[in-house]
Amino acid sequence: MPSTEQHHVICTVDVVLLTLLHGALHVALLPRDKAPFAGVLALPGGYVHAQEDAGTQASAARVLQAKAGLVSPYLEQLATFSGPARDPRGWSVSVAYCALVPPSVLEQSRGLQLLPVQNVPALAFDHADILATALERVRSKSLYSSLPVHLCAQPFTLPQLQSVYEAVLGETLNKVSFRRKMEELGMLEALPGQLQTGAAHRPAQLYRVRAAFRQQLSLSARGL
Amino acid sequence: MPSTEQHHVICTVDVVLLTLLHGALHVALLPRDKAPFAGVLALPGGYVHAQEDAGTQASAARVLQAKAGLVSPYLEQLATFSGPARDPRGWSVSVAYCALVPPSVLEQSRGLQLLPVQNVPALAFDHADILATALERVRSKSLYSSLPVHLCAQPFTLPQLQSVYEAVLGETLNKVSFRRKMEELGMLEALPGQLQTGAAHRPAQLYRVRAAFRQQLSLSARGL
DNA sequence: GAAATAGTGTCTATAAGACAGTATTTT
DNA sequence: AAAATACTGTCTTATAGACACTATTTC
């Protein structure tokens, strides 16, 4: 019964790969190299390989490695998009993932186009919907979690981290409250004696994410 | 290429159907009527029907109607579960949905077993994982949204709604704060002159959900 | 020392919770 | 009238934000 035509479904993954450049969120896109939508920009994606993938998360990681040449430490399932019309080849399911990386990780990537999320042209398939869902998720999670730390190359200073939050949320934050919250989240540790020098002002303390929080978010009960 | 064996994936949906009975969350389960896992309790689920379904959300609604004989006003995508081992028939993807209904909706259902979520036996496939994910999602969303109203038959009183929140969250809530929050969410409207009478005490005002919030949650910036 | 930004102390404003009082029903 | 619970007023406590002050660097 699973092999009857009635149940045949195209099964793919797509990855919304986000980073922060010049204070603005950018998404990584690739021009498609074949039909459908040949030449049109699309999210990195591909078929699930039932022979080799341990799950769709593994498919997404494999696709990122194959198409962008990178490994994203943070890769989270976003949502699943489906229907008869989203892919002209037939009824399809795409499990979408969201990856957040600091800009440094993208340096080894090849062929990716990084476009500011406010200014993305028409995309293949329903990738504009997938991108919109990812942005909404990232912004809403940034209101009460440590998610934006994944956009920051380590080590970083608190002012740097605050400006990352501000870029993602699109609003300025209160410095005292921000520092209180970061303290309270308990996921950062100061690197003793390591300061960011070189600027014409008091140097800032450098921090890194504690090991226990590298794979998992820290959530705040009350936001920020 | 999509039809090569390499890409063949079994595509299903499963629904975590939750309701509140005797002050405790219960999940609706069905004994499987054929292999694999014949006779074992499982979430209502089934194949995606590419010929008839407009998307996996429609598949989930169709499965609920077919297997439980009901239409759930609230049906939200939960997450997608996948891998080579979760279904003995082969590499599979299941898009899981979460439905919340008041107990009254389940009266017309046939054959469903409603079990308290703290006391569920071994389930077929990876349905225990799916259920755990659903419970975590429902509890976390209940902290800052109007989600639990879907468990309440309308119209309801504020003390009834508060006890629904308390049952889902597993903690008692401050009455004054709860009422302030419900006021602030702006999703309820009092039914003028309609009070819940019959009890040996002051009757409570009856409320219903405003039309604008029947399909969509109301979110609070600061929780509760 | 001037400029710039880091970091902190403290006051104010807002939101959450505690508590007690009043209101309205049944028995 | 007693009991029970609905509802509300108000005080206290906790949290968030504003603001100003000190600290430390480069030029």
Short mmCIF file of C-alpha atoms (C1' of nucleotides) in Angstrom, two decimals:
data_model
loop_
_atom_site.label_atom_id
_atom_site.label_comp_id
_atom_site.label_asym_id
_atom_site.label_seq_id
_atom_site.Cartn_x
_atom_site.Cartn_y
_atom_site.Cartn_z
CA MET A 1 0.00 0.00 0.00
CA PRO A 2 2.76 2.52 0.68
CA SER A 3 3.99 2.04 -2.90
CA THR A 4 0.71 2.76 -4.67
CA GLU A 5 0.56 5.87 -6.75
CA GLN A 6 -2.00 7.35 -4.39
CA HIS A 7 0.66 7.76 -1.76
CA HIS A 8 3.54 8.90 -3.89
CA VAL A 9 4.95 12.08 -2.48
CA ILE A 10 8.14 13.95 -3.32
CA CYS A 11 10.09 14.37 -0.11
CA THR A 12 12.65 17.16 0.21
CA VAL A 13 14.36 19.39 2.74
CA ASP A 14 15.09 23.11 2.45
CA VAL A 15 17.35 25.16 4.66
CA VAL A 16 16.96 28.83 5.55
CA LEU A 17 20.55 29.77 6.26
CA LEU A 18 20.73 33.13 8.02
CA THR A 19 23.62 35.31 9.06
CA LEU A 20 24.19 38.90 10.08
CA LEU A 21 26.15 41.17 7.73
CA HIS A 22 26.51 44.92 8.21
CA GLY A 23 23.94 44.85 10.97
CA ALA A 24 21.21 43.23 8.87
CA LEU A 25 19.96 39.68 8.56
CA HIS A 26 20.96 38.05 5.28
CA VAL A 27 19.72 34.80 3.78
CA ALA A 28 21.87 32.45 1.71
CA LEU A 29 20.41 31.62 -1.70
CA LEU A 30 21.56 29.60 -4.69
CA PRO A 31 20.46 29.91 -8.32
CA ARG A 32 18.88 26.61 -9.34
CA ASP A 33 20.93 24.72 -11.87
CA LYS A 34 18.09 22.75 -13.45
CA ALA A 35 14.35 22.65 -13.99
CA PRO A 36 12.03 23.39 -12.43
CA PHE A 37 12.86 27.05 -11.79
CA ALA A 38 16.27 26.75 -13.50
CA GLY A 39 18.25 29.91 -12.83
CA VAL A 40 15.85 31.18 -10.20
CA LEU A 41 17.16 31.83 -6.70
CA ALA A 42 16.16 29.22 -4.13
CA LEU A 43 16.95 28.10 -0.63
CA PRO A 44 19.56 25.34 -0.48
CA GLY A 45 17.56 22.13 -0.59
CA GLY A 46 17.33 18.67 -2.02
CA TYR A 47 15.76 15.28 -1.87
CA VAL A 48 15.74 13.18 1.23
CA HIS A 49 18.04 10.23 0.56
CA ALA A 50 16.37 7.29 2.22
CA GLN A 51 19.46 5.14 1.69
CA GLU A 52 21.82 7.33 3.63
CA ASP A 53 20.02 9.86 5.84
CA ALA A 54 19.23 9.07 9.46
CA GLY A 55 16.38 11.58 9.38
CA THR A 56 15.44 14.84 7.75
CA GLN A 57 17.76 16.73 10.09
CA ALA A 58 20.61 14.67 8.66
CA SER A 59 19.30 15.36 5.16
CA ALA A 60 19.41 19.09 5.89
CA ALA A 61 22.95 18.87 7.24
CA ARG A 62 24.03 16.84 4.19
CA VAL A 63 22.42 19.36 1.82
CA LEU A 64 24.16 22.25 3.59
CA GLN A 65 27.49 20.49 3.31
CA ALA A 66 26.97 19.54 -0.33
CA LYS A 67 25.50 22.79 -1.61
CA ALA A 68 27.16 25.37 0.62
CA GLY A 69 30.21 23.50 1.85
CA LEU A 70 29.56 24.26 5.49
CA VAL A 71 28.50 22.71 8.76
CA SER A 72 26.08 24.77 10.83
CA PRO A 73 26.37 24.28 14.58
CA TYR A 74 22.80 25.46 14.96
CA LEU A 75 20.22 23.71 12.78
CA GLU A 76 16.62 23.65 13.94
CA GLN A 77 13.53 22.20 12.36
CA LEU A 78 11.23 25.01 11.28
CA ALA A 79 8.05 23.57 9.78
CA THR A 80 6.88 21.35 6.98
CA PHE A 81 5.39 22.70 3.77
CA SER A 82 3.31 20.52 1.51
CA GLY A 83 0.74 20.35 -1.22
CA PRO A 84 0.11 19.55 -4.87
CA ALA A 85 1.15 22.93 -6.25
CA ARG A 86 4.32 24.01 -4.52
CA ASP A 87 6.51 21.85 -6.78
CA PRO A 88 5.52 21.43 -10.44
CA ARG A 89 6.90 17.87 -10.38
CA GLY A 90 4.04 16.73 -8.18
CA TRP A 91 2.62 16.53 -4.68
CA SER A 92 5.50 17.33 -2.36
CA VAL A 93 6.52 17.68 1.23
CA SER A 94 9.44 19.86 2.24
CA VAL A 95 10.71 19.75 5.78
CA ALA A 96 12.25 23.19 6.30
CA TYR A 97 15.17 23.83 8.64
CA CYS A 98 16.66 27.03 9.91
CA ALA A 99 20.42 27.47 10.32
CA LEU A 100 22.02 30.45 12.05
CA VAL A 101 25.74 31.04 11.57
CA PRO A 102 28.21 33.83 12.23
CA PRO A 103 29.54 35.44 9.04
CA SER A 104 32.91 33.76 9.55
CA VAL A 105 31.38 30.34 8.83
CA LEU A 106 30.25 31.51 5.41
CA GLU A 107 33.70 32.44 4.24
CA GLN A 108 34.46 28.88 3.16
CA SER A 109 31.18 28.61 1.30
CA ARG A 110 31.07 28.64 -2.47
CA GLY A 111 28.50 30.16 -4.75
CA LEU A 112 26.08 31.28 -2.07
CA GLN A 113 24.40 34.61 -2.61
CA LEU A 114 23.80 36.48 0.60
CA LEU A 115 20.91 38.89 0.29
CA PRO A 116 19.40 41.13 2.97
CA VAL A 117 16.12 39.59 4.02
CA GLN A 118 14.20 42.81 3.45
CA ASN A 119 15.21 42.78 -0.16
CA VAL A 120 14.88 39.31 -1.62
CA PRO A 121 13.67 38.81 -5.19
CA ALA A 122 11.10 36.21 -6.24
CA LEU A 123 12.19 32.74 -5.16
CA ALA A 124 11.58 29.28 -6.55
CA PHE A 125 8.78 27.05 -5.25
CA ASP A 126 7.18 28.43 -2.07
CA HIS A 127 10.54 29.45 -0.69
CA ALA A 128 9.36 32.99 0.00
CA ASP A 129 6.80 31.53 2.43
CA ILE A 130 9.44 29.36 4.04
CA LEU A 131 11.74 32.34 4.46
CA ALA A 132 8.94 34.43 5.95
CA THR A 133 8.16 31.66 8.44
CA ALA A 134 11.84 31.43 9.40
CA LEU A 135 12.12 35.16 9.99
CA GLU A 136 9.02 35.20 12.11
CA ARG A 137 10.33 32.29 14.15
CA VAL A 138 13.79 33.77 14.62
CA ARG A 139 12.39 37.12 15.70
CA SER A 140 9.88 35.65 18.08
CA LYS A 141 12.44 33.30 19.64
CA SER A 142 14.90 36.15 20.02
CA LEU A 143 12.44 37.90 22.32
CA TYR A 144 12.92 35.36 25.08
CA SER A 145 15.89 33.16 24.28
CA SER A 146 19.57 33.03 23.59
CA LEU A 147 19.03 32.17 19.93
CA PRO A 148 20.91 35.19 18.50
CA VAL A 149 24.20 34.08 20.07
CA HIS A 150 24.51 31.67 17.16
CA LEU A 151 24.85 34.66 14.83
CA CYS A 152 27.84 35.94 16.81
CA ALA A 153 31.39 34.73 16.23
CA GLN A 154 32.97 33.75 19.55
CA PRO A 155 34.35 35.24 21.62
CA PHE A 156 32.22 38.36 21.64
CA THR A 157 31.59 41.37 23.85
CA LEU A 158 28.25 42.21 25.44
CA PRO A 159 27.86 45.36 23.34
CA GLN A 160 28.41 43.24 20.21
CA LEU A 161 25.83 40.71 21.35
CA GLN A 162 23.37 43.47 22.17
CA SER A 163 23.72 44.93 18.71
CA VAL A 164 23.05 41.48 17.23
CA TYR A 165 19.84 41.27 19.22
CA GLU A 166 18.93 44.77 18.12
CA ALA A 167 19.54 43.93 14.48
CA VAL A 168 17.37 40.81 14.68
CA LEU A 169 14.58 42.45 16.63
CA GLY A 170 14.69 45.74 14.79
CA GLU A 171 14.58 47.82 17.94
CA THR A 172 17.06 49.23 20.42
CA LEU A 173 17.32 47.60 23.82
CA ASN A 174 18.01 49.00 27.25
CA LYS A 175 21.65 48.37 28.07
CA VAL A 176 21.19 47.76 31.79
CA SER A 177 18.24 45.43 31.26
CA PHE A 178 20.04 43.57 28.52
CA ARG A 179 23.05 42.92 30.71
CA ARG A 180 20.83 41.87 33.60
CA LYS A 181 19.05 39.40 31.34
CA MET A 182 22.24 37.92 29.97
CA GLU A 183 23.48 37.51 33.52
CA GLU A 184 20.21 35.82 34.43
CA LEU A 185 20.24 33.46 31.42
CA GLY A 186 23.51 32.19 32.81
CA MET A 187 24.79 30.93 29.49
CA LEU A 188 27.78 33.25 29.10
CA GLU A 189 31.14 33.11 30.79
CA ALA A 190 33.66 35.92 30.83
CA LEU A 191 37.11 35.01 29.57
CA PRO A 192 39.25 36.14 32.50
CA GLY A 193 41.61 38.90 31.53
CA GLN A 194 40.60 38.85 27.88
CA LEU A 195 39.44 42.23 26.66
CA GLN A 196 38.70 43.49 23.20
CA THR A 197 41.36 46.11 22.68
CA GLY A 198 42.21 48.34 19.77
CA ALA A 199 39.28 50.73 19.79
CA ALA A 200 39.67 54.28 21.00
CA HIS A 201 37.75 53.68 24.18
CA ARG A 202 37.58 51.45 27.23
CA PRO A 203 38.06 47.84 26.13
CA ALA A 204 35.16 45.43 26.55
CA GLN A 205 35.16 42.10 28.33
CA LEU A 206 35.11 39.08 26.02
CA TYR A 207 32.63 36.29 26.64
CA ARG A 208 31.90 32.85 25.27
CA VAL A 209 28.90 30.55 25.51
CA ARG A 210 29.23 27.99 28.30
CA ALA A 211 29.63 24.44 27.00
CA ALA A 212 26.25 23.39 28.39
CA PHE A 213 24.49 25.94 26.18
CA ARG A 214 26.29 25.38 22.88
CA GLN A 215 23.67 22.92 21.60
CA GLN A 216 20.67 24.17 23.48
CA LEU A 217 18.94 27.48 23.91
CA SER A 218 18.55 29.23 27.21
CA LEU A 219 15.04 30.51 27.76
CA SER A 220 13.94 33.46 29.83
CA ALA A 221 10.67 33.30 31.74
CA ARG A 222 9.76 36.88 30.99
CA GLY A 223 11.26 37.93 27.71
CA LEU A 224 14.22 39.83 26.48
CA MET B 1 14.77 11.14 -10.27
CA PRO B 2 12.03 11.64 -7.70
CA SER B 3 10.75 8.16 -8.50
CA THR B 4 13.99 6.27 -7.99
CA GLU B 5 14.14 3.93 -5.05
CA GLN B 6 16.70 6.18 -3.41
CA HIS B 7 14.04 8.78 -2.75
CA HIS B 8 11.16 6.57 -1.80
CA VAL B 9 9.77 7.71 1.49
CA ILE B 10 6.59 6.73 3.29
CA CYS B 11 4.65 9.88 4.02
CA THR B 12 2.10 9.98 6.83
CA VAL B 13 0.40 12.29 9.29
CA ASP B 14 -0.31 11.69 12.97
CA VAL B 15 -2.55 13.71 15.22
CA VAL B 16 -2.14 14.27 18.95
CA LEU B 17 -5.73 14.90 19.97
CA LEU B 18 -5.88 16.35 23.48
CA THR B 19 -8.75 17.20 25.75
CA LEU B 20 -9.31 17.91 29.41
CA LEU B 21 -11.27 15.38 31.50
CA HIS B 22 -11.61 15.52 35.28
CA GLY B 23 -9.01 18.27 35.44
CA ALA B 24 -6.30 16.31 33.62
CA LEU B 25 -5.08 16.32 30.03
CA HIS B 26 -6.09 13.21 28.14
CA VAL B 27 -4.88 11.99 24.76
CA ALA B 28 -7.04 10.14 22.25
CA LEU B 29 -5.60 6.82 21.10
CA LEU B 30 -6.77 4.01 18.83
CA PRO B 31 -5.70 0.38 18.81
CA ARG B 32 -4.13 -0.37 15.42
CA ASP B 33 -6.22 -2.72 13.32
CA LYS B 34 -3.38 -4.12 11.20
CA ALA B 35 0.37 -4.65 11.04
CA PRO B 36 2.70 -3.16 11.91
CA PHE B 37 1.86 -2.86 15.61
CA ALA B 38 -1.56 -4.54 15.17
CA GLY B 39 -3.51 -4.14 18.40
CA VAL B 40 -1.09 -1.62 19.88
CA LEU B 41 -2.38 1.79 20.84
CA ALA B 42 -1.38 4.58 18.47
CA LEU B 43 -2.16 8.18 17.67
CA PRO B 44 -4.78 8.58 14.95
CA GLY B 45 -2.79 8.76 11.74
CA GLY B 46 -2.59 7.65 8.16
CA TYR B 47 -1.02 8.07 4.78
CA VAL B 48 -1.01 11.36 2.97
CA HIS B 49 -3.32 10.97 -0.01
CA ALA B 50 -1.67 12.87 -2.80
CA GLN B 51 -4.77 12.57 -4.97
CA GLU B 52 -7.12 14.30 -2.61
CA ASP B 53 -5.29 16.27 0.10
CA ALA B 54 -4.49 19.95 -0.36
CA GLY B 55 -1.62 19.64 2.12
CA THR B 56 -0.67 17.71 5.20
CA GLN B 57 -2.98 19.87 7.32
CA ALA B 58 -5.85 18.65 5.14
CA SER B 59 -4.53 15.08 5.52
CA ALA B 60 -4.62 15.49 9.28
CA ALA B 61 -8.17 16.87 9.20
CA ARG B 62 -9.27 14.01 6.93
CA VAL B 63 -7.66 11.42 9.22
CA LEU B 64 -9.37 12.93 12.26
CA GLN B 65 -12.71 12.82 10.49
CA ALA B 66 -12.19 9.27 9.23
CA LYS B 67 -10.73 7.71 12.36
CA ALA B 68 -12.36 9.71 15.11
CA GLY B 69 -15.42 11.10 13.40
CA LEU B 70 -14.75 14.66 14.46
CA VAL B 71 -13.69 18.05 13.19
CA SER B 72 -11.25 19.91 15.42
CA PRO B 73 -11.56 23.70 15.27
CA TYR B 74 -7.97 23.96 16.46
CA LEU B 75 -5.41 21.93 14.50
CA GLU B 76 -1.80 23.08 14.53
CA GLN B 77 1.28 21.62 12.93
CA LEU B 78 3.59 20.29 15.61
CA ALA B 79 6.78 18.93 14.04
CA THR B 80 7.91 16.31 11.59
CA PHE B 81 9.40 13.00 12.62
CA SER B 82 11.46 10.94 10.23
CA GLY B 83 14.03 8.21 9.81
CA PRO B 84 14.62 4.65 8.68
CA ALA B 85 13.59 2.98 11.94
CA ARG B 86 10.45 4.63 13.19
CA ASP B 87 8.23 2.57 10.86
CA PRO B 88 9.19 -1.05 10.09
CA ARG B 89 7.80 -0.67 6.56
CA GLY B 90 10.66 1.64 5.60
CA TRP B 91 12.11 5.13 5.70
CA SER B 92 9.24 7.37 6.74
CA VAL B 93 8.23 10.92 7.41
CA SER B 94 5.34 11.74 9.68
CA VAL B 95 4.06 15.29 9.89
CA ALA B 96 2.54 15.51 13.36
CA TYR B 97 -0.37 17.79 14.23
CA CYS B 98 -1.83 18.77 17.55
CA ALA B 99 -5.58 19.16 18.04
CA LEU B 100 -7.17 20.61 21.16
CA VAL B 101 -10.88 20.09 21.72
CA PRO B 102 -13.34 20.52 24.57
CA PRO B 103 -14.68 17.21 25.91
CA SER B 104 -18.06 17.87 24.29
CA VAL B 105 -16.54 17.45 20.82
CA LEU B 106 -15.41 13.92 21.68
CA GLU B 107 -18.89 12.71 22.51
CA GLN B 108 -19.64 11.93 18.87
CA SER B 109 -16.35 10.11 18.44
CA ARG B 110 -16.27 6.34 18.11
CA GLY B 111 -13.70 3.93 19.43
CA LEU B 112 -11.27 6.49 20.77
CA GLN B 113 -9.58 5.65 24.03
CA LEU B 114 -8.95 8.69 26.16
CA LEU B 115 -6.06 8.16 28.53
CA PRO B 116 -4.54 10.61 30.99
CA VAL B 117 -1.24 11.80 29.53
CA GLN B 118 0.69 10.93 32.69
CA ASN B 119 -0.34 7.32 32.35
CA VAL B 120 -0.03 6.20 28.75
CA PRO B 121 1.16 2.67 27.92
CA ALA B 122 3.71 1.87 25.21
CA LEU B 123 2.59 3.24 21.87
CA ALA B 124 3.19 2.16 18.29
CA PHE B 125 5.99 3.66 16.18
CA ASP B 126 7.62 6.68 17.84
CA HIS B 127 4.25 7.97 18.98
CA ALA B 128 5.46 8.35 22.56
CA ASP B 129 8.02 10.89 21.30
CA ILE B 130 5.37 12.70 19.30
CA LEU B 131 3.09 12.85 22.32
CA ALA B 132 5.91 14.16 24.52
CA THR B 133 6.67 16.87 21.98
CA ALA B 134 3.02 17.85 21.85
CA LEU B 135 2.74 18.11 25.63
CA GLU B 136 5.85 20.22 25.84
CA ARG B 137 4.54 22.52 23.12
CA VAL B 138 1.09 22.85 24.66
CA ARG B 139 2.50 23.63 28.09
CA SER B 140 5.00 26.12 26.81
CA LYS B 141 2.44 27.90 24.63
CA SER B 142 -0.01 28.02 27.51
CA LEU B 143 2.46 30.16 29.44
CA TYR B 144 1.97 33.13 27.17
CA SER B 145 -1.00 32.54 24.91
CA SER B 146 -4.70 31.88 24.74
CA LEU B 147 -4.18 28.31 23.56
CA PRO B 148 -6.03 26.62 26.45
CA VAL B 149 -9.32 28.28 25.51
CA HIS B 150 -9.63 25.59 22.85
CA LEU B 151 -9.97 23.01 25.63
CA CYS B 152 -12.95 24.88 27.09
CA ALA B 153 -16.51 24.41 25.88
CA GLN B 154 -18.06 27.81 25.21
CA PRO B 155 -19.44 29.76 26.85
CA PHE B 156 -17.31 29.50 29.97
CA THR B 157 -16.65 31.45 33.15
CA LEU B 158 -13.31 32.95 34.11
CA PRO B 159 -12.92 30.58 37.09
CA GLN B 160 -13.49 27.65 34.69
CA LEU B 161 -10.92 28.99 32.25
CA GLN B 162 -8.44 29.58 35.05
CA SER B 163 -8.81 25.99 36.20
CA VAL B 164 -8.15 24.82 32.62
CA TYR B 165 -4.92 26.82 32.57
CA GLU B 166 -4.00 25.42 35.96
CA ALA B 167 -4.62 21.86 34.81
CA VAL B 168 -2.47 22.31 31.72
CA LEU B 169 0.33 24.12 33.51
CA GLY B 170 0.21 22.01 36.63
CA GLU B 171 0.35 24.98 38.98
CA THR B 172 -2.11 27.32 40.61
CA LEU B 173 -2.38 30.85 39.28
CA ASN B 174 -3.03 34.15 40.99
CA LYS B 175 -6.67 35.04 40.43
CA VAL B 176 -6.20 38.80 40.15
CA SER B 177 -3.27 38.47 37.75
CA PHE B 178 -5.09 35.87 35.67
CA ARG B 179 -8.07 38.12 35.24
CA ARG B 180 -5.86 41.11 34.40
CA LYS B 181 -4.10 39.03 31.75
CA MET B 182 -7.31 37.80 30.17
CA GLU B 183 -8.53 41.39 30.07
CA GLU B 184 -5.25 42.43 28.45
CA LEU B 185 -5.31 39.64 25.84
CA GLY B 186 -8.58 41.14 24.68
CA MET B 187 -9.88 37.94 23.20
CA LEU B 188 -12.87 37.38 25.47
CA GLU B 189 -16.21 39.07 25.51
CA ALA B 190 -18.70 38.88 28.32
CA LEU B 191 -22.17 37.71 27.33
CA PRO B 192 -24.29 40.54 28.74
CA GLY B 193 -26.65 39.38 31.42
CA GLN B 194 -25.64 35.72 31.06
CA LEU B 195 -24.48 34.22 34.30
CA GLN B 196 -23.77 30.66 35.26
CA THR B 197 -26.41 29.95 37.83
CA GLY B 198 -27.29 26.89 39.86
CA ALA B 199 -24.35 26.71 42.21
CA ALA B 200 -24.75 27.65 45.85
CA HIS B 201 -22.79 30.84 45.50
CA ARG B 202 -22.60 34.05 43.54
CA PRO B 203 -23.06 33.22 39.84
CA ALA B 204 -20.16 33.82 37.45
CA GLN B 205 -20.20 35.88 34.29
CA LEU B 206 -20.17 33.82 31.08
CA TYR B 207 -17.69 34.67 28.31
CA ARG B 208 -17.01 33.59 24.77
CA VAL B 209 -14.02 34.03 22.50
CA ARG B 210 -14.33 37.02 20.18
CA ALA B 211 -14.77 36.04 16.53
CA ALA B 212 -11.38 37.52 15.60
CA PHE B 213 -9.62 35.07 17.92
CA ARG B 214 -11.44 31.84 17.09
CA GLN B 215 -8.84 30.78 14.53
CA GLN B 216 -5.83 32.55 15.92
CA LEU B 217 -4.08 32.69 19.24
CA SER B 218 -3.68 35.83 21.26
CA LEU B 219 -0.14 36.24 22.57
CA SER B 220 0.97 38.04 25.67
CA ALA B 221 4.26 39.93 25.70
CA ARG B 222 5.14 38.92 29.21
CA GLY B 223 3.66 35.53 29.94
CA LEU B 224 0.71 34.10 31.76
"C1'" DG C 1 42.88 66.01 28.11
"C1'" DA C 2 39.28 65.12 24.62
"C1'" DA C 3 36.53 61.68 22.66
"C1'" DA C 4 34.53 57.49 22.70
"C1'" DT C 5 32.41 53.54 24.43
"C1'" DA C 6 32.31 50.02 28.56
"C1'" DG C 7 30.38 49.11 32.61
"C1'" DT C 8 27.67 50.20 37.08
"C1'" DG C 9 24.71 52.44 40.79
"C1'" DT C 10 20.45 54.02 41.63
"C1'" DC C 11 16.03 56.05 40.99
"C1'" DT C 12 11.54 55.57 38.68
"C1'" DA C 13 7.86 53.25 36.42
"C1'" DT C 14 5.35 49.29 35.46
"C1'" DA C 15 3.76 44.74 36.17
"C1'" DA C 16 2.79 40.71 39.12
"C1'" DG C 17 1.22 38.82 43.33
"C1'" DA C 18 -0.92 38.89 48.17
"C1'" DC C 19 -4.69 39.83 50.83
"C1'" DA C 20 -8.76 41.21 52.35
"C1'" DG C 21 -13.13 43.03 51.56
"C1'" DT C 22 -17.73 43.17 49.16
"C1'" DA C 23 -21.31 40.75 46.16
"C1'" DT C 24 -24.65 37.29 45.14
"C1'" DT C 25 -26.28 33.02 45.01
"C1'" DT C 26 -28.37 28.26 47.43
"C1'" DT C 27 -29.74 25.85 51.38
"C1'" DA D 1 -28.28 33.46 58.45
"C1'" DA D 2 -24.54 30.41 56.89
"C1'" DA D 3 -21.75 28.75 53.33
"C1'" DA D 4 -19.70 29.07 49.17
"C1'" DT D 5 -17.53 31.16 45.47
"C1'" DA D 6 -17.36 35.53 42.24
"C1'" DC D 7 -15.35 39.63 41.84
"C1'" DT D 8 -12.74 43.93 43.10
"C1'" DG D 9 -9.80 47.46 45.62
"C1'" DT D 10 -5.50 48.22 47.22
"C1'" DC D 11 -1.04 47.33 49.18
"C1'" DT D 12 3.42 45.02 48.55
"C1'" DT D 13 6.94 43.09 45.90
"C1'" DA D 14 9.44 42.13 41.74
"C1'" DT D 15 10.97 43.40 37.33
"C1'" DA D 16 12.13 46.62 33.58
"C1'" DG D 17 13.74 50.96 31.98
"C1'" DA D 18 15.92 55.77 32.44
"C1'" DC D 19 19.69 58.29 33.63
"C1'" DA D 20 23.78 59.62 35.19
"C1'" DC D 21 28.17 58.62 36.79
"C1'" DT D 22 32.71 56.29 36.73
"C1'" DA D 23 36.34 53.53 34.02
"C1'" DT D 24 39.65 52.81 30.47
"C1'" DT D 25 41.23 53.05 26.23
"C1'" DT D 26 43.27 55.91 21.69
"C1'" DC D 27 44.71 60.05 19.65
#
